[in-house]
Amino acid sequence: MAARPPGGGGSSEPDAIEFGIAVLDERIEEADVSFPATADELRDALGDREVPYDAKGRTIALGEALDQVPQTRFENETEFLDALYPVFDRKRREGGGFLTSLRDALPF
């Protein structure tokens, strides 16, 4: 996932802020992970680094996210990312309640 950063669109700002599955997908490519793989193998290959789960930069450790997934073996990258998506989505929704949701929906 990615979201446009706030601001006036100056040239020094990134085009988008990546979080969640997009960040994890990039880390998988960098680590040259092969599938099928177990959760432990993925944890070893990717480390227990923090993964941002929203555009505000809030994070969850990969190990903590994996602990919330009932599956322990993944046949391919898509299966792995699909299993983690609900964890990131739940964390985003728990993020800040009604006022945060309202503020996020406004264009300013």
Short mmCIF file of N, CA and C in Angstrom, two decimals:
data_model
loop_
_atom_site.label_atom_id
_atom_site.label_comp_id
_atom_site.label_asym_id
_atom_site.label_seq_id
_atom_site.Cartn_x
_atom_site.Cartn_y
_atom_site.Cartn_z
N MET A 1 0.83 -1.17 0.00
CA MET A 1 0.00 0.00 0.00
C MET A 1 0.88 1.23 0.00
N ALA A 2 0.30 2.31 -0.48
CA ALA A 2 1.04 3.56 -0.48
C ALA A 2 0.03 4.69 -0.40
N ALA A 3 0.46 5.80 0.14
CA ALA A 3 -0.39 6.98 0.24
C ALA A 3 0.45 8.18 -0.11
N ARG A 4 -0.17 9.15 -0.73
CA ARG A 4 0.55 10.38 -1.04
C ARG A 4 0.83 11.12 0.26
N PRO A 5 2.04 11.65 0.38
CA PRO A 5 2.37 12.37 1.60
C PRO A 5 1.67 13.73 1.63
N PRO A 6 1.41 14.24 2.83
CA PRO A 6 0.81 15.57 2.92
C PRO A 6 1.83 16.61 2.48
N GLY A 7 1.35 17.75 2.05
CA GLY A 7 2.27 18.82 1.68
C GLY A 7 1.91 19.41 0.34
N GLY A 8 2.70 20.37 -0.08
CA GLY A 8 2.43 21.11 -1.29
C GLY A 8 2.95 20.46 -2.55
N GLY A 9 3.55 19.30 -2.45
CA GLY A 9 4.00 18.62 -3.64
C GLY A 9 5.34 19.12 -4.15
N GLY A 10 6.16 19.68 -3.26
CA GLY A 10 7.48 20.15 -3.65
C GLY A 10 8.34 19.01 -4.17
N SER A 11 9.35 19.33 -4.93
CA SER A 11 10.16 18.31 -5.57
C SER A 11 10.98 17.49 -4.58
N SER A 12 11.17 17.97 -3.35
CA SER A 12 11.96 17.21 -2.38
C SER A 12 11.14 16.14 -1.67
N GLU A 13 9.83 16.12 -1.88
CA GLU A 13 8.97 15.14 -1.22
C GLU A 13 8.86 13.88 -2.07
N PRO A 14 8.74 12.71 -1.43
CA PRO A 14 8.56 11.48 -2.20
C PRO A 14 7.19 11.47 -2.88
N ASP A 15 7.05 10.67 -3.96
CA ASP A 15 5.78 10.57 -4.66
C ASP A 15 4.72 9.89 -3.80
N ALA A 16 5.13 8.94 -2.96
CA ALA A 16 4.20 8.21 -2.12
C ALA A 16 4.95 7.67 -0.90
N ILE A 17 4.18 7.43 0.15
CA ILE A 17 4.72 6.81 1.36
C ILE A 17 4.27 5.36 1.33
N GLU A 18 5.21 4.42 1.33
CA GLU A 18 4.84 3.01 1.29
C GLU A 18 4.69 2.46 2.69
N PHE A 19 3.73 1.55 2.84
CA PHE A 19 3.50 0.90 4.12
C PHE A 19 2.85 -0.45 3.88
N GLY A 20 2.83 -1.26 4.92
CA GLY A 20 2.16 -2.55 4.88
C GLY A 20 2.76 -3.51 3.88
N ILE A 21 1.91 -4.08 3.04
CA ILE A 21 2.31 -5.11 2.10
C ILE A 21 3.36 -4.60 1.12
N ALA A 22 3.27 -3.34 0.69
CA ALA A 22 4.26 -2.80 -0.26
C ALA A 22 5.66 -2.81 0.34
N VAL A 23 5.78 -2.44 1.60
CA VAL A 23 7.08 -2.44 2.27
C VAL A 23 7.58 -3.87 2.43
N LEU A 24 6.71 -4.75 2.85
CA LEU A 24 7.09 -6.14 3.06
C LEU A 24 7.50 -6.80 1.75
N ASP A 25 6.79 -6.51 0.67
CA ASP A 25 7.13 -7.05 -0.64
C ASP A 25 8.54 -6.63 -1.05
N GLU A 26 8.87 -5.38 -0.83
CA GLU A 26 10.21 -4.88 -1.15
C GLU A 26 11.28 -5.58 -0.30
N ARG A 27 11.00 -5.78 0.97
CA ARG A 27 11.96 -6.46 1.85
C ARG A 27 12.17 -7.91 1.44
N ILE A 28 11.12 -8.56 0.96
CA ILE A 28 11.24 -9.94 0.50
C ILE A 28 12.18 -10.00 -0.70
N GLU A 29 12.01 -9.05 -1.63
CA GLU A 29 12.89 -9.01 -2.80
C GLU A 29 14.34 -8.75 -2.40
N GLU A 30 14.56 -7.84 -1.47
CA GLU A 30 15.91 -7.51 -1.01
C GLU A 30 16.58 -8.70 -0.32
N ALA A 31 15.79 -9.47 0.43
CA ALA A 31 16.33 -10.60 1.19
C ALA A 31 16.47 -11.85 0.33
N ASP A 32 15.93 -11.81 -0.89
CA ASP A 32 16.00 -12.95 -1.80
C ASP A 32 15.43 -14.20 -1.14
N VAL A 33 14.23 -14.07 -0.61
CA VAL A 33 13.54 -15.17 0.07
C VAL A 33 12.99 -16.13 -0.98
N SER A 34 13.06 -17.42 -0.68
CA SER A 34 12.48 -18.41 -1.58
C SER A 34 11.32 -19.11 -0.88
N PHE A 35 10.35 -19.52 -1.67
CA PHE A 35 9.16 -20.20 -1.17
C PHE A 35 9.11 -21.58 -1.79
N PRO A 36 8.45 -22.54 -1.12
CA PRO A 36 7.72 -22.45 0.14
C PRO A 36 8.66 -22.17 1.30
N ALA A 37 8.07 -21.56 2.33
CA ALA A 37 8.85 -21.20 3.51
C ALA A 37 7.95 -21.22 4.74
N THR A 38 8.57 -21.50 5.87
CA THR A 38 7.84 -21.47 7.14
C THR A 38 7.93 -20.05 7.72
N ALA A 39 7.09 -19.78 8.70
CA ALA A 39 7.12 -18.49 9.37
C ALA A 39 8.48 -18.25 10.02
N ASP A 40 9.06 -19.29 10.60
CA ASP A 40 10.38 -19.16 11.22
C ASP A 40 11.47 -18.84 10.19
N GLU A 41 11.41 -19.49 9.03
CA GLU A 41 12.38 -19.21 7.97
C GLU A 41 12.25 -17.77 7.48
N LEU A 42 11.01 -17.31 7.36
CA LEU A 42 10.78 -15.93 6.91
C LEU A 42 11.24 -14.93 7.96
N ARG A 43 10.99 -15.24 9.21
CA ARG A 43 11.44 -14.37 10.31
C ARG A 43 12.97 -14.28 10.30
N ASP A 44 13.65 -15.41 10.08
CA ASP A 44 15.11 -15.42 10.03
C ASP A 44 15.62 -14.63 8.83
N ALA A 45 15.00 -14.81 7.67
CA ALA A 45 15.46 -14.16 6.45
C ALA A 45 15.19 -12.65 6.45
N LEU A 46 14.04 -12.26 7.00
CA LEU A 46 13.63 -10.85 6.96
C LEU A 46 14.00 -10.10 8.23
N GLY A 47 14.32 -10.81 9.29
CA GLY A 47 14.59 -10.16 10.56
C GLY A 47 13.29 -9.75 11.23
N ASP A 48 13.40 -9.28 12.44
CA ASP A 48 12.19 -8.86 13.17
C ASP A 48 12.08 -7.34 13.14
N ARG A 49 12.31 -6.80 11.96
CA ARG A 49 12.27 -5.34 11.79
C ARG A 49 10.84 -4.82 11.84
N GLU A 50 10.74 -3.57 12.17
CA GLU A 50 9.43 -2.91 12.21
C GLU A 50 8.93 -2.68 10.78
N VAL A 51 7.64 -2.90 10.58
CA VAL A 51 7.00 -2.68 9.29
C VAL A 51 5.93 -1.61 9.49
N PRO A 52 6.03 -0.50 8.76
CA PRO A 52 4.97 0.51 8.89
C PRO A 52 3.65 -0.05 8.34
N TYR A 53 2.56 0.16 9.08
CA TYR A 53 1.28 -0.37 8.61
C TYR A 53 0.30 0.72 8.20
N ASP A 54 0.71 1.99 8.31
CA ASP A 54 -0.14 3.07 7.82
C ASP A 54 0.72 4.24 7.35
N ALA A 55 0.09 5.20 6.72
CA ALA A 55 0.81 6.35 6.15
C ALA A 55 1.36 7.28 7.22
N LYS A 56 0.94 7.12 8.45
CA LYS A 56 1.44 7.97 9.53
C LYS A 56 2.75 7.43 10.10
N GLY A 57 3.17 6.27 9.64
CA GLY A 57 4.44 5.70 10.08
C GLY A 57 4.35 4.82 11.30
N ARG A 58 3.14 4.52 11.79
CA ARG A 58 3.02 3.59 12.91
C ARG A 58 3.47 2.22 12.44
N THR A 59 4.13 1.47 13.32
CA THR A 59 4.75 0.21 12.91
C THR A 59 4.35 -0.96 13.80
N ILE A 60 4.62 -2.15 13.27
CA ILE A 60 4.48 -3.39 14.02
C ILE A 60 5.70 -4.24 13.65
N ALA A 61 6.25 -4.92 14.63
CA ALA A 61 7.38 -5.82 14.36
C ALA A 61 6.89 -6.99 13.52
N LEU A 62 7.69 -7.42 12.58
CA LEU A 62 7.30 -8.54 11.73
C LEU A 62 6.98 -9.77 12.56
N GLY A 63 7.77 -10.03 13.59
CA GLY A 63 7.51 -11.18 14.45
C GLY A 63 6.15 -11.11 15.12
N GLU A 64 5.78 -9.92 15.58
CA GLU A 64 4.48 -9.73 16.21
C GLU A 64 3.36 -9.97 15.20
N ALA A 65 3.54 -9.47 13.98
CA ALA A 65 2.55 -9.69 12.93
C ALA A 65 2.43 -11.17 12.60
N LEU A 66 3.56 -11.86 12.48
CA LEU A 66 3.54 -13.29 12.19
C LEU A 66 2.86 -14.08 13.30
N ASP A 67 3.02 -13.65 14.54
CA ASP A 67 2.39 -14.32 15.67
C ASP A 67 0.86 -14.25 15.59
N GLN A 68 0.33 -13.28 14.85
CA GLN A 68 -1.12 -13.10 14.73
C GLN A 68 -1.70 -13.86 13.54
N VAL A 69 -0.85 -14.54 12.79
CA VAL A 69 -1.28 -15.32 11.64
C VAL A 69 -1.30 -16.79 12.04
N PRO A 70 -2.44 -17.48 11.88
CA PRO A 70 -2.51 -18.87 12.30
C PRO A 70 -1.67 -19.81 11.43
N GLN A 71 -1.40 -19.41 10.23
CA GLN A 71 -0.65 -20.22 9.28
C GLN A 71 0.85 -20.19 9.62
N THR A 72 1.53 -21.30 9.46
CA THR A 72 2.97 -21.35 9.75
C THR A 72 3.80 -21.74 8.53
N ARG A 73 3.15 -22.08 7.43
CA ARG A 73 3.85 -22.42 6.19
C ARG A 73 3.17 -21.72 5.04
N PHE A 74 3.98 -21.17 4.15
CA PHE A 74 3.47 -20.40 3.02
C PHE A 74 4.06 -20.96 1.73
N GLU A 75 3.20 -21.33 0.82
CA GLU A 75 3.64 -21.95 -0.44
C GLU A 75 4.28 -20.95 -1.39
N ASN A 76 3.84 -19.68 -1.31
CA ASN A 76 4.40 -18.65 -2.19
C ASN A 76 4.28 -17.28 -1.53
N GLU A 77 4.88 -16.30 -2.17
CA GLU A 77 4.88 -14.94 -1.61
C GLU A 77 3.48 -14.37 -1.49
N THR A 78 2.65 -14.62 -2.48
CA THR A 78 1.28 -14.11 -2.44
C THR A 78 0.52 -14.65 -1.23
N GLU A 79 0.68 -15.92 -0.96
CA GLU A 79 0.01 -16.53 0.20
C GLU A 79 0.50 -15.89 1.50
N PHE A 80 1.81 -15.64 1.58
CA PHE A 80 2.40 -15.00 2.75
C PHE A 80 1.84 -13.58 2.94
N LEU A 81 1.86 -12.79 1.88
CA LEU A 81 1.37 -11.42 1.97
C LEU A 81 -0.14 -11.38 2.25
N ASP A 82 -0.89 -12.28 1.63
CA ASP A 82 -2.34 -12.35 1.89
C ASP A 82 -2.63 -12.69 3.35
N ALA A 83 -1.80 -13.53 3.96
CA ALA A 83 -2.00 -13.90 5.36
C ALA A 83 -1.71 -12.72 6.29
N LEU A 84 -0.74 -11.88 5.92
CA LEU A 84 -0.38 -10.74 6.78
C LEU A 84 -1.27 -9.52 6.57
N TYR A 85 -1.92 -9.42 5.41
CA TYR A 85 -2.74 -8.24 5.13
C TYR A 85 -3.78 -7.96 6.22
N PRO A 86 -4.53 -8.96 6.69
CA PRO A 86 -5.53 -8.66 7.74
C PRO A 86 -4.91 -8.11 9.03
N VAL A 87 -3.69 -8.51 9.33
CA VAL A 87 -3.01 -8.00 10.53
C VAL A 87 -2.75 -6.51 10.38
N PHE A 88 -2.19 -6.10 9.22
CA PHE A 88 -1.93 -4.68 8.98
C PHE A 88 -3.23 -3.89 8.94
N ASP A 89 -4.25 -4.45 8.29
CA ASP A 89 -5.54 -3.77 8.18
C ASP A 89 -6.17 -3.57 9.55
N ARG A 90 -6.11 -4.58 10.40
CA ARG A 90 -6.67 -4.47 11.76
C ARG A 90 -5.94 -3.40 12.56
N LYS A 91 -4.60 -3.37 12.45
CA LYS A 91 -3.82 -2.35 13.16
C LYS A 91 -4.21 -0.94 12.69
N ARG A 92 -4.40 -0.78 11.39
CA ARG A 92 -4.81 0.54 10.86
C ARG A 92 -6.15 0.95 11.43
N ARG A 93 -7.10 0.02 11.46
CA ARG A 93 -8.45 0.35 11.96
C ARG A 93 -8.45 0.63 13.45
N GLU A 94 -7.56 -0.02 14.21
CA GLU A 94 -7.47 0.21 15.65
C GLU A 94 -6.76 1.53 15.95
N GLY A 95 -6.15 2.10 14.94
CA GLY A 95 -5.24 3.23 15.07
C GLY A 95 -5.65 4.39 15.93
N GLY A 96 -6.84 4.91 15.84
CA GLY A 96 -7.08 6.11 16.60
C GLY A 96 -8.53 6.49 16.83
N GLY A 97 -9.44 5.65 16.48
CA GLY A 97 -10.82 5.92 16.76
C GLY A 97 -11.48 6.86 15.76
N PHE A 98 -12.61 7.38 16.16
CA PHE A 98 -13.46 8.17 15.28
C PHE A 98 -12.78 9.46 14.82
N LEU A 99 -12.19 10.21 15.74
CA LEU A 99 -11.58 11.49 15.36
C LEU A 99 -10.42 11.31 14.39
N THR A 100 -9.62 10.29 14.59
CA THR A 100 -8.52 10.03 13.66
C THR A 100 -9.07 9.65 12.29
N SER A 101 -10.12 8.84 12.26
CA SER A 101 -10.72 8.45 10.99
C SER A 101 -11.29 9.66 10.27
N LEU A 102 -11.94 10.54 11.00
CA LEU A 102 -12.51 11.75 10.41
C LEU A 102 -11.40 12.64 9.89
N ARG A 103 -10.36 12.84 10.66
CA ARG A 103 -9.25 13.69 10.24
C ARG A 103 -8.57 13.10 9.01
N ASP A 104 -8.41 11.79 8.95
CA ASP A 104 -7.80 11.13 7.80
C ASP A 104 -8.64 11.30 6.54
N ALA A 105 -9.96 11.42 6.70
CA ALA A 105 -10.85 11.53 5.55
C ALA A 105 -10.87 12.95 4.98
N LEU A 106 -10.49 13.93 5.77
CA LEU A 106 -10.53 15.31 5.30
C LEU A 106 -9.30 15.63 4.45
N PRO A 107 -9.47 16.49 3.44
CA PRO A 107 -8.35 16.78 2.54
C PRO A 107 -7.30 17.75 3.10
N PHE A 108 -7.46 18.24 4.29
CA PHE A 108 -6.48 19.20 4.82
C PHE A 108 -5.85 18.73 6.09
#
